[in-house]
Amino acid sequence: MDMMTRMAALTAQALRETWPEAQELPEAEEIRGLLAVPPDPAMGDYAFPVFRLAKALRMAPPKIAATLAEGWNHADVARVEAVNGYLNFFLNRLNFARDTLTAVLAAGERYGASDLGAGKTICLDYSSINIAKRFHIGHLSTTMIGHSLKRIFDFLGYTTVGINHLGDWGTQFGKMICAYKKWGNKEEVERGGVAELVRLYVRFHEEAEADKALEDEGRAWFKRIEDGDEEALTIWSWFKELTLKDTARVYDLLGVSFDSYAGESFYNDKMDRVVNELKEKDLLTISEGASVVDLREYDQEGKETKTSMPPCVILRSDGATLYATRDLAAAFYRHDTYHFDKCLYVVAYQQDLHFRQWFRVLEKMGYEWAKDCVHVSFGMISYEGQALATRKGHVVYLEELLDQAQQKALEIINEKSPNLENKEEVARQVGIGTVIYTDLSNNRIKDIDFHWDRALNFDGETGPYVQYTHARCCSVLRKAEAIDLPEADFSALTDNEAQALLRLLGRFPDVIREAADKYEPSMITRAITDIAQAYNKFYYEHRILNDDPAAAAARLALTQAVRNVIKTGLFLIGIEAPERM
């Protein structure tokens, strides 16, 4: 049991012992959610606000806090202070150090894991690359947020299904075939791969600006794909094969894998169910020739409410399906196949209206599980201040970015640690780690502008800094291997630096659960960065292998705990943890 959980249980017990006749007193779980860590350690290690108890106890909050403080008697707490409406706890530092490290070290790299999700399934739709286009930096956030969330939910005991919903259907593939037939040839495409397909795609749009008839030709080729034309399907399948081969290299570099590659084309024969059911439930109306679901809502006075939305188009006037139709078909398939408790869609915030619309359609169809479909939105990513635009050929390809990151990391390692063994492997771990860390270091909804000078800084709040701290812990532990140490004296960990570090370690399981609840991997990134900073402060303030063997044993135990937690945190956000740097 972590210390915050224990403090919540002790507080719940104290409340019932002090006021045994009182009704509606909070349970330990609710108290745990109210406990806070004061910004200044001088105010205590934990603080419990008692204001919400005033009604149940018919007593002023300062009086409640004072009464609890007066009767408090538990060995885990050195003293309790009542300050206005708060109960401030000052822990027994020796007991806190011993209990926290015992819990962390006993769990090893599974510290924070649980069976919270046992028996529950979460589908995660992420990455969703487009066929015949190279994997660019704009796909980084969806890929790494989704990958991290999958690892987090796995860690908490859920069954997860990672889905790469391939963008493998639509008019753009007709345009690609048109461009290939006009300006490409098989040998050049086989040799150039997706890069050659992108060149053709860009040329198509350049030529189409002067020759509008090309757009009609592109649509005609896609119609041939839809109609099952052998030539069109063969070329389309070939483009798809080339793309998956190209992206496999990037996924391997990132350590990302999927359980399903069922893309848009997979649902071609599954959309009749959507359309027919909407018709049966009298939800489809005709608007300018298109079949739509009306999503307007009105108040009692007949005025449209703020929750009204534009209609969700299900069929175009020519009978063609749209993204919403396919997403509805995919949702039905996933619910029928995986029986998910949640289905997460890791897609940029620009698609917010799209998801709100078809989620609402599910609700209007009467599916209670519509509430279990969640749009996990995120901000846009730019590179050195430049926005990305595939059609204009202005794009940063992710494979090239990762290669560049590894090269830059190797240059820094050659400068700082020229004698390091296995430098290329460490450069790979650090280079790729810095790209991932940059993406997952801020709240996911924020836009990201990737800059090398910030990302590859070994001293700031960056991936290399956290990885270096892990390597530092490993180095300290290696030096201690030849030393025969006695049982640890945890009184050596009662200083402010050690206690600050222990509080962060003790809270780590909460951070994992909160990151899952909020679909926010950056909370883990922030937590391990804070732990790295706190450890380095401790490291510089206190000699770990000092003249007191029992104190050294305690500080080594703390170092081992920090190493384990940083490694776990890095794993959960998809980054490797080098042991030497």
PDB file of C-alpha atoms in Angstrom, residues 173-348:
ATOM      1  CA  PHE A 173      -6.031   6.602 -54.943  1.00  0.00           C
ATOM      2  CA  GLY A 174      -7.703   7.204 -58.256  1.00  0.00           C
ATOM      3  CA  LYS A 175      -5.530  10.306 -58.603  1.00  0.00           C
ATOM      4  CA  MET A 176      -2.435   8.261 -57.726  1.00  0.00           C
ATOM      5  CA  ILE A 177      -3.231   5.673 -60.391  1.00  0.00           C
ATOM      6  CA  CYS A 178      -3.938   8.424 -62.914  1.00  0.00           C
ATOM      7  CA  ALA A 179      -0.543  10.026 -62.159  1.00  0.00           C
ATOM      8  CA  TYR A 180       1.218   6.661 -62.370  1.00  0.00           C
ATOM      9  CA  LYS A 181      -0.361   5.828 -65.710  1.00  0.00           C
ATOM     10  CA  LYS A 182       0.563   9.239 -67.167  1.00  0.00           C
ATOM     11  CA  TRP A 183       4.035   9.903 -65.779  1.00  0.00           C
ATOM     12  CA  GLY A 184       5.336   6.826 -63.941  1.00  0.00           C
ATOM     13  CA  ASN A 185       6.602   3.358 -64.704  1.00  0.00           C
ATOM     14  CA  LYS A 186       6.937   0.153 -62.698  1.00  0.00           C
ATOM     15  CA  GLU A 187      10.735   0.117 -62.523  1.00  0.00           C
ATOM     16  CA  GLU A 188      10.951   3.662 -61.148  1.00  0.00           C
ATOM     17  CA  VAL A 189       8.236   3.009 -58.562  1.00  0.00           C
ATOM     18  CA  GLU A 190       9.831  -0.274 -57.454  1.00  0.00           C
ATOM     19  CA  ARG A 191      13.181   1.491 -57.145  1.00  0.00           C
ATOM     20  CA  GLY A 192      11.914   4.692 -55.531  1.00  0.00           C
ATOM     21  CA  GLY A 193       9.127   3.163 -53.474  1.00  0.00           C
ATOM     22  CA  VAL A 194       6.727   5.492 -51.709  1.00  0.00           C
ATOM     23  CA  ALA A 195       9.012   8.470 -52.364  1.00  0.00           C
ATOM     24  CA  GLU A 196       8.323   8.033 -56.084  1.00  0.00           C
ATOM     25  CA  LEU A 197       4.574   7.725 -55.417  1.00  0.00           C
ATOM     26  CA  VAL A 198       4.676  10.975 -53.472  1.00  0.00           C
ATOM     27  CA  ARG A 199       6.497  12.659 -56.362  1.00  0.00           C
ATOM     28  CA  LEU A 200       3.715  11.545 -58.694  1.00  0.00           C
ATOM     29  CA  TYR A 201       1.041  12.686 -56.223  1.00  0.00           C
ATOM     30  CA  VAL A 202       2.569  16.165 -55.979  1.00  0.00           C
ATOM     31  CA  ARG A 203       2.875  16.362 -59.768  1.00  0.00           C
ATOM     32  CA  PHE A 204      -0.780  15.407 -60.191  1.00  0.00           C
ATOM     33  CA  HIS A 205      -1.915  18.398 -58.119  1.00  0.00           C
ATOM     34  CA  GLU A 206       0.474  20.718 -59.893  1.00  0.00           C
ATOM     35  CA  GLU A 207      -0.785  19.589 -63.303  1.00  0.00           C
ATOM     36  CA  ALA A 208      -4.422  19.637 -62.163  1.00  0.00           C
ATOM     37  CA  GLU A 209      -4.209  23.346 -61.388  1.00  0.00           C
ATOM     38  CA  ALA A 210      -3.857  23.976 -65.133  1.00  0.00           C
ATOM     39  CA  ASP A 211      -5.827  20.971 -66.403  1.00  0.00           C
ATOM     40  CA  LYS A 212      -9.067  20.530 -64.443  1.00  0.00           C
ATOM     41  CA  ALA A 213      -9.943  17.423 -66.474  1.00  0.00           C
ATOM     42  CA  LEU A 214      -7.341  15.497 -64.482  1.00  0.00           C
ATOM     43  CA  GLU A 215      -9.602  15.607 -61.434  1.00  0.00           C
ATOM     44  CA  ASP A 216     -12.310  13.813 -63.438  1.00  0.00           C
ATOM     45  CA  GLU A 217      -9.804  11.212 -64.596  1.00  0.00           C
ATOM     46  CA  GLY A 218      -8.742  10.620 -60.989  1.00  0.00           C
ATOM     47  CA  ARG A 219     -12.345  10.133 -59.898  1.00  0.00           C
ATOM     48  CA  ALA A 220     -12.918   7.745 -62.807  1.00  0.00           C
ATOM     49  CA  TRP A 221      -9.975   5.582 -61.740  1.00  0.00           C
ATOM     50  CA  PHE A 222     -11.284   5.413 -58.183  1.00  0.00           C
ATOM     51  CA  LYS A 223     -14.689   4.390 -59.526  1.00  0.00           C
ATOM     52  CA  ARG A 224     -12.913   1.521 -61.275  1.00  0.00           C
ATOM     53  CA  ILE A 225     -11.391   0.490 -57.906  1.00  0.00           C
ATOM     54  CA  GLU A 226     -14.854   0.575 -56.318  1.00  0.00           C
ATOM     55  CA  ASP A 227     -16.283  -1.469 -59.196  1.00  0.00           C
ATOM     56  CA  GLY A 228     -13.614  -4.152 -58.767  1.00  0.00           C
ATOM     57  CA  ASP A 229     -11.724  -3.454 -61.994  1.00  0.00           C
ATOM     58  CA  GLU A 230      -8.806  -5.897 -62.102  1.00  0.00           C
ATOM     59  CA  GLU A 231      -6.172  -3.440 -63.336  1.00  0.00           C
ATOM     60  CA  ALA A 232      -7.180  -0.713 -60.868  1.00  0.00           C
ATOM     61  CA  LEU A 233      -7.251  -3.143 -57.928  1.00  0.00           C
ATOM     62  CA  THR A 234      -3.864  -4.618 -58.861  1.00  0.00           C
ATOM     63  CA  ILE A 235      -2.182  -1.204 -58.943  1.00  0.00           C
ATOM     64  CA  TRP A 236      -3.962  -0.145 -55.718  1.00  0.00           C
ATOM     65  CA  SER A 237      -2.826  -3.338 -53.913  1.00  0.00           C
ATOM     66  CA  TRP A 238       0.726  -2.789 -55.155  1.00  0.00           C
ATOM     67  CA  PHE A 239       0.751   0.772 -53.786  1.00  0.00           C
ATOM     68  CA  LYS A 240      -0.488  -0.580 -50.453  1.00  0.00           C
ATOM     69  CA  GLU A 241       2.232  -3.253 -50.313  1.00  0.00           C
ATOM     70  CA  LEU A 242       4.954  -0.680 -51.045  1.00  0.00           C
ATOM     71  CA  THR A 243       3.630   1.639 -48.329  1.00  0.00           C
ATOM     72  CA  LEU A 244       3.484  -1.012 -45.609  1.00  0.00           C
ATOM     73  CA  LYS A 245       7.025  -2.106 -46.472  1.00  0.00           C
ATOM     74  CA  ASP A 246       8.188   1.511 -46.209  1.00  0.00           C
ATOM     75  CA  THR A 247       6.431   2.220 -42.916  1.00  0.00           C
ATOM     76  CA  ALA A 248       7.564  -1.069 -41.344  1.00  0.00           C
ATOM     77  CA  ARG A 249      11.086   0.381 -41.097  1.00  0.00           C
ATOM     78  CA  VAL A 250       9.779   3.413 -39.187  1.00  0.00           C
ATOM     79  CA  TYR A 251       7.623   1.337 -36.856  1.00  0.00           C
ATOM     80  CA  ASP A 252      10.620  -0.879 -36.112  1.00  0.00           C
ATOM     81  CA  LEU A 253      12.720   2.182 -35.228  1.00  0.00           C
ATOM     82  CA  LEU A 254       9.965   3.457 -32.918  1.00  0.00           C
ATOM     83  CA  GLY A 255       9.284   0.032 -31.384  1.00  0.00           C
ATOM     84  CA  VAL A 256       5.623   0.268 -32.404  1.00  0.00           C
ATOM     85  CA  SER A 257       3.425  -2.651 -33.447  1.00  0.00           C
ATOM     86  CA  PHE A 258      -0.285  -3.258 -34.028  1.00  0.00           C
ATOM     87  CA  ASP A 259      -2.782  -6.047 -33.574  1.00  0.00           C
ATOM     88  CA  SER A 260      -4.826  -5.062 -36.626  1.00  0.00           C
ATOM     89  CA  TYR A 261      -4.203  -3.235 -39.910  1.00  0.00           C
ATOM     90  CA  ALA A 262      -7.880  -3.214 -40.901  1.00  0.00           C
ATOM     91  CA  GLY A 263      -8.247   0.034 -42.827  1.00  0.00           C
ATOM     92  CA  GLU A 264     -11.025   1.845 -44.618  1.00  0.00           C
ATOM     93  CA  SER A 265     -11.242  -0.673 -47.466  1.00  0.00           C
ATOM     94  CA  PHE A 266     -11.878  -3.477 -44.950  1.00  0.00           C
ATOM     95  CA  TYR A 267     -15.310  -1.985 -44.264  1.00  0.00           C
ATOM     96  CA  ASN A 268     -16.509  -1.779 -47.892  1.00  0.00           C
ATOM     97  CA  ASP A 269     -18.857  -4.727 -47.441  1.00  0.00           C
ATOM     98  CA  LYS A 270     -19.915  -3.657 -43.936  1.00  0.00           C
ATOM     99  CA  MET A 271     -21.494  -0.283 -44.639  1.00  0.00           C
ATOM    100  CA  ASP A 272     -24.883  -1.531 -45.823  1.00  0.00           C
ATOM    101  CA  ARG A 273     -25.663  -2.396 -42.213  1.00  0.00           C
ATOM    102  CA  VAL A 274     -25.128   1.245 -41.229  1.00  0.00           C
ATOM    103  CA  VAL A 275     -27.233   2.678 -44.037  1.00  0.00           C
ATOM    104  CA  ASN A 276     -30.026   0.116 -43.707  1.00  0.00           C
ATOM    105  CA  GLU A 277     -30.277   0.521 -39.947  1.00  0.00           C
ATOM    106  CA  LEU A 278     -30.399   4.307 -40.219  1.00  0.00           C
ATOM    107  CA  LYS A 279     -33.225   3.944 -42.731  1.00  0.00           C
ATOM    108  CA  GLU A 280     -35.087   1.463 -40.544  1.00  0.00           C
ATOM    109  CA  LYS A 281     -34.860   3.830 -37.581  1.00  0.00           C
ATOM    110  CA  ASP A 282     -36.047   6.711 -39.752  1.00  0.00           C
ATOM    111  CA  LEU A 283     -32.918   8.729 -39.065  1.00  0.00           C
ATOM    112  CA  LEU A 284     -31.877   9.419 -42.670  1.00  0.00           C
ATOM    113  CA  THR A 285     -33.165  12.497 -44.439  1.00  0.00           C
ATOM    114  CA  ILE A 286     -32.350  13.896 -47.880  1.00  0.00           C
ATOM    115  CA  SER A 287     -30.524  17.215 -48.065  1.00  0.00           C
ATOM    116  CA  GLU A 288     -29.432  18.541 -51.477  1.00  0.00           C
ATOM    117  CA  GLY A 289     -29.466  14.984 -52.771  1.00  0.00           C
ATOM    118  CA  ALA A 290     -27.289  13.601 -49.949  1.00  0.00           C
ATOM    119  CA  SER A 291     -28.490  11.235 -47.196  1.00  0.00           C
ATOM    120  CA  VAL A 292     -27.826  12.823 -43.825  1.00  0.00           C
ATOM    121  CA  VAL A 293     -28.640  12.450 -40.138  1.00  0.00           C
ATOM    122  CA  ASP A 294     -30.063  15.678 -38.713  1.00  0.00           C
ATOM    123  CA  LEU A 295     -28.149  16.595 -35.551  1.00  0.00           C
ATOM    124  CA  ARG A 296     -29.924  19.825 -34.700  1.00  0.00           C
ATOM    125  CA  GLU A 297     -31.329  20.150 -31.179  1.00  0.00           C
ATOM    126  CA  TYR A 298     -33.880  22.620 -29.860  1.00  0.00           C
ATOM    127  CA  ASP A 299     -34.882  23.968 -26.467  1.00  0.00           C
ATOM    128  CA  GLN A 300     -38.458  24.269 -25.183  1.00  0.00           C
ATOM    129  CA  GLU A 301     -38.860  27.588 -27.002  1.00  0.00           C
ATOM    130  CA  GLY A 302     -37.911  26.046 -30.309  1.00  0.00           C
ATOM    131  CA  LYS A 303     -34.484  27.660 -30.497  1.00  0.00           C
ATOM    132  CA  GLU A 304     -31.413  25.701 -31.513  1.00  0.00           C
ATOM    133  CA  THR A 305     -29.225  24.759 -28.559  1.00  0.00           C
ATOM    134  CA  LYS A 306     -25.463  25.089 -28.301  1.00  0.00           C
ATOM    135  CA  THR A 307     -25.175  21.316 -28.660  1.00  0.00           C
ATOM    136  CA  SER A 308     -26.625  21.436 -32.171  1.00  0.00           C
ATOM    137  CA  MET A 309     -24.287  20.306 -34.928  1.00  0.00           C
ATOM    138  CA  PRO A 310     -24.341  20.322 -38.725  1.00  0.00           C
ATOM    139  CA  PRO A 311     -25.909  17.215 -40.261  1.00  0.00           C
ATOM    140  CA  CYS A 312     -23.755  14.098 -40.513  1.00  0.00           C
ATOM    141  CA  VAL A 313     -23.515  13.085 -44.171  1.00  0.00           C
ATOM    142  CA  ILE A 314     -23.837   9.321 -44.637  1.00  0.00           C
ATOM    143  CA  LEU A 315     -24.195   9.074 -48.423  1.00  0.00           C
ATOM    144  CA  ARG A 316     -23.268  11.658 -51.040  1.00  0.00           C
ATOM    145  CA  SER A 317     -25.757  12.507 -53.766  1.00  0.00           C
ATOM    146  CA  ASP A 318     -24.046   9.930 -56.016  1.00  0.00           C
ATOM    147  CA  GLY A 319     -24.497   7.235 -53.376  1.00  0.00           C
ATOM    148  CA  ALA A 320     -20.831   7.167 -52.298  1.00  0.00           C
ATOM    149  CA  THR A 321     -20.021   6.638 -48.635  1.00  0.00           C
ATOM    150  CA  LEU A 322     -17.955   9.027 -46.529  1.00  0.00           C
ATOM    151  CA  TYR A 323     -15.596   8.894 -43.558  1.00  0.00           C
ATOM    152  CA  ALA A 324     -18.503   8.943 -41.108  1.00  0.00           C
ATOM    153  CA  THR A 325     -20.114   5.920 -42.785  1.00  0.00           C
ATOM    154  CA  ARG A 326     -16.866   3.992 -42.548  1.00  0.00           C
ATOM    155  CA  ASP A 327     -16.222   5.016 -38.949  1.00  0.00           C
ATOM    156  CA  LEU A 328     -19.713   3.853 -37.973  1.00  0.00           C
ATOM    157  CA  ALA A 329     -19.151   0.524 -39.745  1.00  0.00           C
ATOM    158  CA  ALA A 330     -15.769   0.174 -38.015  1.00  0.00           C
ATOM    159  CA  ALA A 331     -17.310   0.928 -34.604  1.00  0.00           C
ATOM    160  CA  PHE A 332     -19.951  -1.772 -35.088  1.00  0.00           C
ATOM    161  CA  TYR A 333     -17.328  -4.286 -36.227  1.00  0.00           C
ATOM    162  CA  ARG A 334     -15.013  -3.523 -33.295  1.00  0.00           C
ATOM    163  CA  HIS A 335     -17.809  -3.719 -30.758  1.00  0.00           C
ATOM    164  CA  ASP A 336     -19.065  -7.011 -32.186  1.00  0.00           C
ATOM    165  CA  THR A 337     -15.553  -8.480 -32.510  1.00  0.00           C
ATOM    166  CA  TYR A 338     -13.702  -7.219 -29.446  1.00  0.00           C
ATOM    167  CA  HIS A 339     -16.598  -6.326 -27.103  1.00  0.00           C
ATOM    168  CA  PHE A 340     -14.648  -3.264 -26.046  1.00  0.00           C
ATOM    169  CA  ASP A 341     -15.218  -1.327 -22.842  1.00  0.00           C
ATOM    170  CA  LYS A 342     -13.603   1.708 -24.488  1.00  0.00           C
ATOM    171  CA  CYS A 343     -12.646   2.492 -28.061  1.00  0.00           C
ATOM    172  CA  LEU A 344     -10.123   5.324 -28.260  1.00  0.00           C
ATOM    173  CA  TYR A 345      -9.515   7.331 -31.426  1.00  0.00           C
ATOM    174  CA  VAL A 346      -6.132   9.088 -31.279  1.00  0.00           C
ATOM    175  CA  VAL A 347      -6.687  11.745 -33.928  1.00  0.00           C
ATOM    176  CA  ALA A 348      -5.768  15.447 -34.194  1.00  0.00           C
TER     177      ALA A 348
END
